[in-house]
mmCIF file of C-alpha atoms in Angstrom:
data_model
loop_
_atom_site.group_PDB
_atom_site.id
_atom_site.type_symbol
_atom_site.label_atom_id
_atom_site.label_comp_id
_atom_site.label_asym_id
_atom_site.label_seq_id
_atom_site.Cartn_x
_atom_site.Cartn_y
_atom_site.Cartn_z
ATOM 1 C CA UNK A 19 0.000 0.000 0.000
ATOM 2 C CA UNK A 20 2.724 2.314 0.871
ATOM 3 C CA UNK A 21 4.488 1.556 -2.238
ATOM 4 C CA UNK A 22 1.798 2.086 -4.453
ATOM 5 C CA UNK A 23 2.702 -0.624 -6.860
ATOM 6 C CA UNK A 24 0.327 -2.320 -8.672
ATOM 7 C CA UNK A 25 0.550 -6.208 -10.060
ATOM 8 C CA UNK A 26 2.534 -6.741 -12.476
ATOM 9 C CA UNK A 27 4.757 -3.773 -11.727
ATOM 10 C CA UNK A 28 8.903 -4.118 -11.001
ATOM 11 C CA UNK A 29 10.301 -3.206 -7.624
ATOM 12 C CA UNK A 30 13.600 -2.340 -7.632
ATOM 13 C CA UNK A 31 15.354 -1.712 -3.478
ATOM 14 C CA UNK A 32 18.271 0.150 -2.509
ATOM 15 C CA UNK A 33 19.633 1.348 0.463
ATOM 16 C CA UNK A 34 18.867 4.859 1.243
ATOM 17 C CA UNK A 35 21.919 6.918 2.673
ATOM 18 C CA UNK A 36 22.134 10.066 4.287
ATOM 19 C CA UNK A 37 18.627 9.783 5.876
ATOM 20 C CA UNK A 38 18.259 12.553 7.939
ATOM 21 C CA UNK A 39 16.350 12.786 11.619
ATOM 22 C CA UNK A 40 13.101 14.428 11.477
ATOM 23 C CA UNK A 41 12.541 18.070 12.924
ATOM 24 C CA UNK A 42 8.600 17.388 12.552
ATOM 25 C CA UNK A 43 6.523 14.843 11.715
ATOM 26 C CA UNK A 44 2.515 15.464 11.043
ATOM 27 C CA UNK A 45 0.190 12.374 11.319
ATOM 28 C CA UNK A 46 -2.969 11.465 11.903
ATOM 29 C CA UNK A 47 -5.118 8.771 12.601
ATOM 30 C CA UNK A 48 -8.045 7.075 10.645
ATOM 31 C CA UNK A 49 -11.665 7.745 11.863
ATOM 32 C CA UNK A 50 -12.537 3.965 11.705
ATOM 33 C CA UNK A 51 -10.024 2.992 14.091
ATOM 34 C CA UNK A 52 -10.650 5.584 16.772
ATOM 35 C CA UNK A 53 -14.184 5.268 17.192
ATOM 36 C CA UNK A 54 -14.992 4.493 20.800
ATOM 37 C CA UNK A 55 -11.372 5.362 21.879
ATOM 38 C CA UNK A 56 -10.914 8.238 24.557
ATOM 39 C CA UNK A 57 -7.543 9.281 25.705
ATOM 40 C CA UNK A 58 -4.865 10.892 24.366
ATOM 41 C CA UNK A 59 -3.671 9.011 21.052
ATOM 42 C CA UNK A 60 0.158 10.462 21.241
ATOM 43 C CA UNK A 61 0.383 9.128 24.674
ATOM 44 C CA UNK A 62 -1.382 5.767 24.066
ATOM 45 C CA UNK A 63 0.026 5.281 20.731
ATOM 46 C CA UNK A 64 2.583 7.285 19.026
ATOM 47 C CA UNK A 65 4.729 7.754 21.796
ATOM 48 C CA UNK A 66 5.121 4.276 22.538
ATOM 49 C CA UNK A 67 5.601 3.289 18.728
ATOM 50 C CA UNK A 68 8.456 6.181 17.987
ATOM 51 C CA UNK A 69 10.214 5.750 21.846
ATOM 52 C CA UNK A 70 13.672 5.411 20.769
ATOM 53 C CA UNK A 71 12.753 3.331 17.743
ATOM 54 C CA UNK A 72 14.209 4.910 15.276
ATOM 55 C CA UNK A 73 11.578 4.646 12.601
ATOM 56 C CA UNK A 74 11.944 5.341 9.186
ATOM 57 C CA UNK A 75 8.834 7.680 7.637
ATOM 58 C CA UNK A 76 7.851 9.056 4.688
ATOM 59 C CA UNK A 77 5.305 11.376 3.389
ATOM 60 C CA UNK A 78 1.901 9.447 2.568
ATOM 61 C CA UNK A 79 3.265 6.023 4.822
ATOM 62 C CA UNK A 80 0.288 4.302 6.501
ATOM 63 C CA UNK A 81 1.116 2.453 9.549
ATOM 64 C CA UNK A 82 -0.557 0.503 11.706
ATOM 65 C CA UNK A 83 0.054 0.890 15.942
ATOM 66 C CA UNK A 84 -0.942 -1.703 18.243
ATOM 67 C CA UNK A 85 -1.832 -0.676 21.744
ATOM 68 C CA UNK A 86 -4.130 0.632 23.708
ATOM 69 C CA UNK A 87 -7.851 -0.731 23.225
ATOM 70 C CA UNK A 88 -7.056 -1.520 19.781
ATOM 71 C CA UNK A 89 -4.709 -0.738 16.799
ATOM 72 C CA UNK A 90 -5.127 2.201 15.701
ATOM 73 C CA UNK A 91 -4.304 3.287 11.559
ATOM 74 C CA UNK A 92 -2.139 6.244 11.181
ATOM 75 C CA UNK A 93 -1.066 8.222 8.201
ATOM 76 C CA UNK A 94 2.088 10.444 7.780
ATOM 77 C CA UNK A 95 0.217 13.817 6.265
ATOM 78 C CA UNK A 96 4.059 15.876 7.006
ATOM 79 C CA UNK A 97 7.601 15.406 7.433
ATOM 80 C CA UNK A 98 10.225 18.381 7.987
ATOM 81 C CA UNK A 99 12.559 18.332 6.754
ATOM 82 C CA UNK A 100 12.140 16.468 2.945
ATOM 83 C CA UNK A 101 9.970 13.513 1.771
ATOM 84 C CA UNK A 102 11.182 11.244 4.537
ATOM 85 C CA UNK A 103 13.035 11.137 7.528
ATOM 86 C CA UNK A 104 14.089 9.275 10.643
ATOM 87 C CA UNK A 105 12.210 9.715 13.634
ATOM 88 C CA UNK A 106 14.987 10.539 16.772
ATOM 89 C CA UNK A 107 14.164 11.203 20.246
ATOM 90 C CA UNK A 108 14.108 15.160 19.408
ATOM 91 C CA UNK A 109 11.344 14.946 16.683
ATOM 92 C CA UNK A 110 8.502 16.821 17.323
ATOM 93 C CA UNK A 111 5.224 14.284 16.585
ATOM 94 C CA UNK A 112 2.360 16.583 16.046
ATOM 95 C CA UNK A 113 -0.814 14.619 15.794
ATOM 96 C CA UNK A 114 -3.595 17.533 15.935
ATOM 97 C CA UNK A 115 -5.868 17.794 13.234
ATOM 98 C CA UNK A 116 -9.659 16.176 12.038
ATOM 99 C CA UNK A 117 -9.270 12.261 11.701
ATOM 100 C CA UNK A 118 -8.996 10.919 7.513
ATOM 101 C CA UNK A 119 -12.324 9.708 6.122
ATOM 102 C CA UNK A 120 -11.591 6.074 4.709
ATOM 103 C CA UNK A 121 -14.079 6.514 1.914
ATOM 104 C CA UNK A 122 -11.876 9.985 1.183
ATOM 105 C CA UNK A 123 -8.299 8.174 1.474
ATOM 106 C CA UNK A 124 -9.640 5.338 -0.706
ATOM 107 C CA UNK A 125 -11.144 7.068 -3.438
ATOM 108 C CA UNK A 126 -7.620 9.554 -3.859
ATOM 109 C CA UNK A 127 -5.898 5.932 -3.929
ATOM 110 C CA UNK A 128 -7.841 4.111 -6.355
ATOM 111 C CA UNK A 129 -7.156 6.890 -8.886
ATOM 112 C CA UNK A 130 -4.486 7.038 -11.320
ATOM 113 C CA UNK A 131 -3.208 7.500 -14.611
ATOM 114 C CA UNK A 132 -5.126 4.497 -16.611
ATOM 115 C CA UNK A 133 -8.453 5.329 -14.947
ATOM 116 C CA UNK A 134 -8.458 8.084 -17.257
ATOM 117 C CA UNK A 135 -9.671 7.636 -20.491
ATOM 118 C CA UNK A 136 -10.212 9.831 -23.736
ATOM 119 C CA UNK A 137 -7.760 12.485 -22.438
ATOM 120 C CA UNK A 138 -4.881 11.371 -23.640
ATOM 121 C CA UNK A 139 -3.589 14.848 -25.290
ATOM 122 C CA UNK A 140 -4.785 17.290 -22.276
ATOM 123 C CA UNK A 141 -3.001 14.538 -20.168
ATOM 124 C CA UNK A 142 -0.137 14.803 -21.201
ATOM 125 C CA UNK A 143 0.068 18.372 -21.349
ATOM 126 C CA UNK A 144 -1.136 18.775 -17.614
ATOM 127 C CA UNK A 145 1.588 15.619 -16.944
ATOM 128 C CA UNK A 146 4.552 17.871 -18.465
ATOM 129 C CA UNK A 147 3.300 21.139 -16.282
ATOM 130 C CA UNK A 148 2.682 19.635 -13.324
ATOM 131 C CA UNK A 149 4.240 16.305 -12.674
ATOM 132 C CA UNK A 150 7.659 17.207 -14.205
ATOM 133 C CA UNK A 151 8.359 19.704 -11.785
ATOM 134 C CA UNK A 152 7.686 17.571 -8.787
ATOM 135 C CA UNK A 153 9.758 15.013 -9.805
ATOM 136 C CA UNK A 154 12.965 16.782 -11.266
ATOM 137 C CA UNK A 155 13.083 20.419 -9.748
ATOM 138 C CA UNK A 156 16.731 20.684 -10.015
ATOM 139 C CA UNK A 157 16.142 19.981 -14.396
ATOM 140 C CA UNK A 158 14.395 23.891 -14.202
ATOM 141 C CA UNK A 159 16.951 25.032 -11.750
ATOM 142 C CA UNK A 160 19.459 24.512 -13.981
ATOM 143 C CA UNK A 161 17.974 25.681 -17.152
ATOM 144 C CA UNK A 162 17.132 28.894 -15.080
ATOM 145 C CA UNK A 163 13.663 28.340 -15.739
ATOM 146 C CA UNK A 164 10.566 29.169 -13.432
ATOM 147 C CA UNK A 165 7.921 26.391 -13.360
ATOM 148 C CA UNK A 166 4.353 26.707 -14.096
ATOM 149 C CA UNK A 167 2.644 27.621 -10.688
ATOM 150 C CA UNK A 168 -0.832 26.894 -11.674
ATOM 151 C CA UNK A 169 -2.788 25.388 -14.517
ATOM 152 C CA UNK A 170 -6.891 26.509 -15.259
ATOM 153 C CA UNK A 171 -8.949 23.088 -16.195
ATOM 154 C CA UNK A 172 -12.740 24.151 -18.003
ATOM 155 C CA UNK A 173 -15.350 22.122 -18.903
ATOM 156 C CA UNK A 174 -18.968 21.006 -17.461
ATOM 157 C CA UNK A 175 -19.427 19.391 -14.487
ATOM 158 C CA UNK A 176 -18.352 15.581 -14.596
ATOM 159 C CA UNK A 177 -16.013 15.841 -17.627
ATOM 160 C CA UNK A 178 -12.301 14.922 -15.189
ATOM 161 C CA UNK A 179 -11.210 17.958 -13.732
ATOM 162 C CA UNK A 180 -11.024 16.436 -10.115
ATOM 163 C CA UNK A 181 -10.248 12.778 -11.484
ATOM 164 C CA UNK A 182 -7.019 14.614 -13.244
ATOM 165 C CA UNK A 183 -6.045 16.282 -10.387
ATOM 166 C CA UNK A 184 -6.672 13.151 -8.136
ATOM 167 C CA UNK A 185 -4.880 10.871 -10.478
ATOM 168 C CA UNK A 186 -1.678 13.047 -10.787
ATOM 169 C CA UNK A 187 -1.374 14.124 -6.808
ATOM 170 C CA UNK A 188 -1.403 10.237 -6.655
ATOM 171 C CA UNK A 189 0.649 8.918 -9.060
ATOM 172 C CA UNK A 190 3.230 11.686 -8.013
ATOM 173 C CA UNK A 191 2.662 11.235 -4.210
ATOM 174 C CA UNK A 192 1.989 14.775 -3.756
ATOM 175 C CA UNK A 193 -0.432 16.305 -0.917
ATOM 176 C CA UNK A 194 -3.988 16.894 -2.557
ATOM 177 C CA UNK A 195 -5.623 19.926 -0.569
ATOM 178 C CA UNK A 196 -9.271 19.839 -2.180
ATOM 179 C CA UNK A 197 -10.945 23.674 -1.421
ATOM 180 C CA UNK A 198 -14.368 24.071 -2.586
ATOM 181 C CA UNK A 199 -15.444 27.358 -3.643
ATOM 182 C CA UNK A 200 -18.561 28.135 -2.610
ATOM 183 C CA UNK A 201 -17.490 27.058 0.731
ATOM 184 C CA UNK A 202 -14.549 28.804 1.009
ATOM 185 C CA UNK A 203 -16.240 32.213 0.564
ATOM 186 C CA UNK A 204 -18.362 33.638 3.358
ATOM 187 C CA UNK A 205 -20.446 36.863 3.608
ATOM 188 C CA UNK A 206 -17.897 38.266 6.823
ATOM 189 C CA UNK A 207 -15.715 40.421 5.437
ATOM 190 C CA UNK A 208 -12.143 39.555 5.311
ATOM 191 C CA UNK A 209 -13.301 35.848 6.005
ATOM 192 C CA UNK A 210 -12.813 34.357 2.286
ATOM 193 C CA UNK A 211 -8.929 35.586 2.166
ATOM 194 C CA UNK A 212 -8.724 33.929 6.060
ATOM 195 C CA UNK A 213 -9.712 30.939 4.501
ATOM 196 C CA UNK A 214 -7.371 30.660 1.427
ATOM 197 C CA UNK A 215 -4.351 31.662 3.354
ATOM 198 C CA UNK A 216 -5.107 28.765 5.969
ATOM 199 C CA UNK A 217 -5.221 26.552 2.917
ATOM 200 C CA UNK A 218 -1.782 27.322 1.269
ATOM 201 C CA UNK A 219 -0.461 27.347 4.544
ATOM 202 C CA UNK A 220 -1.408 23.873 5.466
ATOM 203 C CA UNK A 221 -0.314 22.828 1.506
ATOM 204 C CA UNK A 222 2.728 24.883 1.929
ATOM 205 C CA UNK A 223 3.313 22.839 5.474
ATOM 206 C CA UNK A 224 2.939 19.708 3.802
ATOM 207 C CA UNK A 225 5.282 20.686 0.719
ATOM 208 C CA UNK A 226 4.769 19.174 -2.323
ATOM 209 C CA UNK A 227 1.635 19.967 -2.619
ATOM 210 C CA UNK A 228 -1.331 20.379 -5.509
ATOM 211 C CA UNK A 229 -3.948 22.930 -4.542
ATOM 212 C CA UNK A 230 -7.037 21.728 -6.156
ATOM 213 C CA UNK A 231 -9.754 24.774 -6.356
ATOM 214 C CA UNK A 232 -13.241 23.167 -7.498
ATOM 215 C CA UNK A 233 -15.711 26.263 -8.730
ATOM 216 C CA UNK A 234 -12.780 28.683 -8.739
ATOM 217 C CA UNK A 235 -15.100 31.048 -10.601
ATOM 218 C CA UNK A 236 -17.148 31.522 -7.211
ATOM 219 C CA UNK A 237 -14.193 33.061 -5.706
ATOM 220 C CA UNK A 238 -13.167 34.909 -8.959
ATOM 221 C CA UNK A 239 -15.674 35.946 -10.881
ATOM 222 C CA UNK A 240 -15.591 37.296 -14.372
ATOM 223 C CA UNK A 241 -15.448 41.261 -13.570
ATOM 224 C CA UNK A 242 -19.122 42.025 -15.563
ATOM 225 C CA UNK A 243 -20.666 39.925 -12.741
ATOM 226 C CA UNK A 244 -19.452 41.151 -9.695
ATOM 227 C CA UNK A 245 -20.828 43.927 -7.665
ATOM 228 C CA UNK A 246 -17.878 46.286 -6.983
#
């Protein structure tokens, strides 16, 4: 699961050197396996688990910690500094945060790249935007290049645009931060921009990240339709 491999596909393992020992880590647990559990998790579960362990972690892991009443599903959301880390007696475990829907987890992870049909050209022009710059930042660094920061995806409802943005947060093992529009905007002034900045700040916490803004046009309107 943590692999993401499918059947069929080739593993190849190395040894990782030069792993370096977490500052942070940011997890949190699954609703399904906390239901009925009171207590403090860290102190039940995490601290137990990560007590001079040692553990190895990386961003999007899944692990599973017995103790307690019962074991208890956990999912690395963060990890400072990097993609992966050791955990060391100094790392601060920060476990605060609303519990991950299983139905949510398990719909981002059955999505990828072949459950896409009929899009192959749009695919891979989001693919080259997007997904090349997550996985080889230093290619634009050293063509002195700035990446594309954002990319605009039209069409009616139910043509893709989340299943796209699903599939290639997966596939690349990037955080997906889903804001809905109309949601995100609220009649108290000032509120809206709150809102947004507590979103890139959580994706910019949890770096890489895709930002995936469903309905942008609620929040920016074409200019004829607004009233000021």
């Amino acid at each position: 699961k943590n692999l993401k491999v499918r059947l069929g596909d080739i593993v190849g393992v190395y040894a990782a050197g030069d792993v370096p020992y977490g500052k942070r880590i940011h997890v949190l647990p699954f609703d399904d396996t906390i239901e009925g559990i009171t207590g403090n998790l860290f102190d039940t579960y995490l601290k137990p688990y990560f007590q001079e362990a040692y553990r190895p972690v990386r961003q999007g892991d899944y692990f599973l910690v017995r103790g307690g009443f019962r074991p208890v599903e956990f999912k690395v959301v963060g990890v400072d500094p990097g993609e992966y880390c050791i955990v060391a007696p100094d790392t601060v475990i920060h476990c605060e945060g609303e519990p991950i829907h299983r139905e949510d987890e398990e719909r981002l992870d059955d999505v990828g790249y072949d459950d896409i049909g009929g899009c192959r050209k749009q695919m891979a022009q989001i693919r080259e935007m997007i997904e090349l710059p997550l996985r080889h930042p230093q290619l634009f660094k050293t063509l002195g290049v700035k990446p594309p920061r954002g990319v605009l995806l039209y069409g009616p409802p139910g043509c893709g645009k989340t299943l796209i943005a699903r599939a290639i947060a997966n596939e690349t093992g990037a955080f997906f931060f889903l804001i809905n529009g109309p949601e995100v905007m609220s009649k108290m002034a000032g509120e809206a921009e709150s809102n947004l900045r507590k979103a890139f700040e959580e994706a910019e916490k949890n770096a890489p990240a895709i930002i995936f803004i469903d309905e942008i046009d609620s929040i920016a309107p074409k200019r004829d339709k607004t009233n000021g």
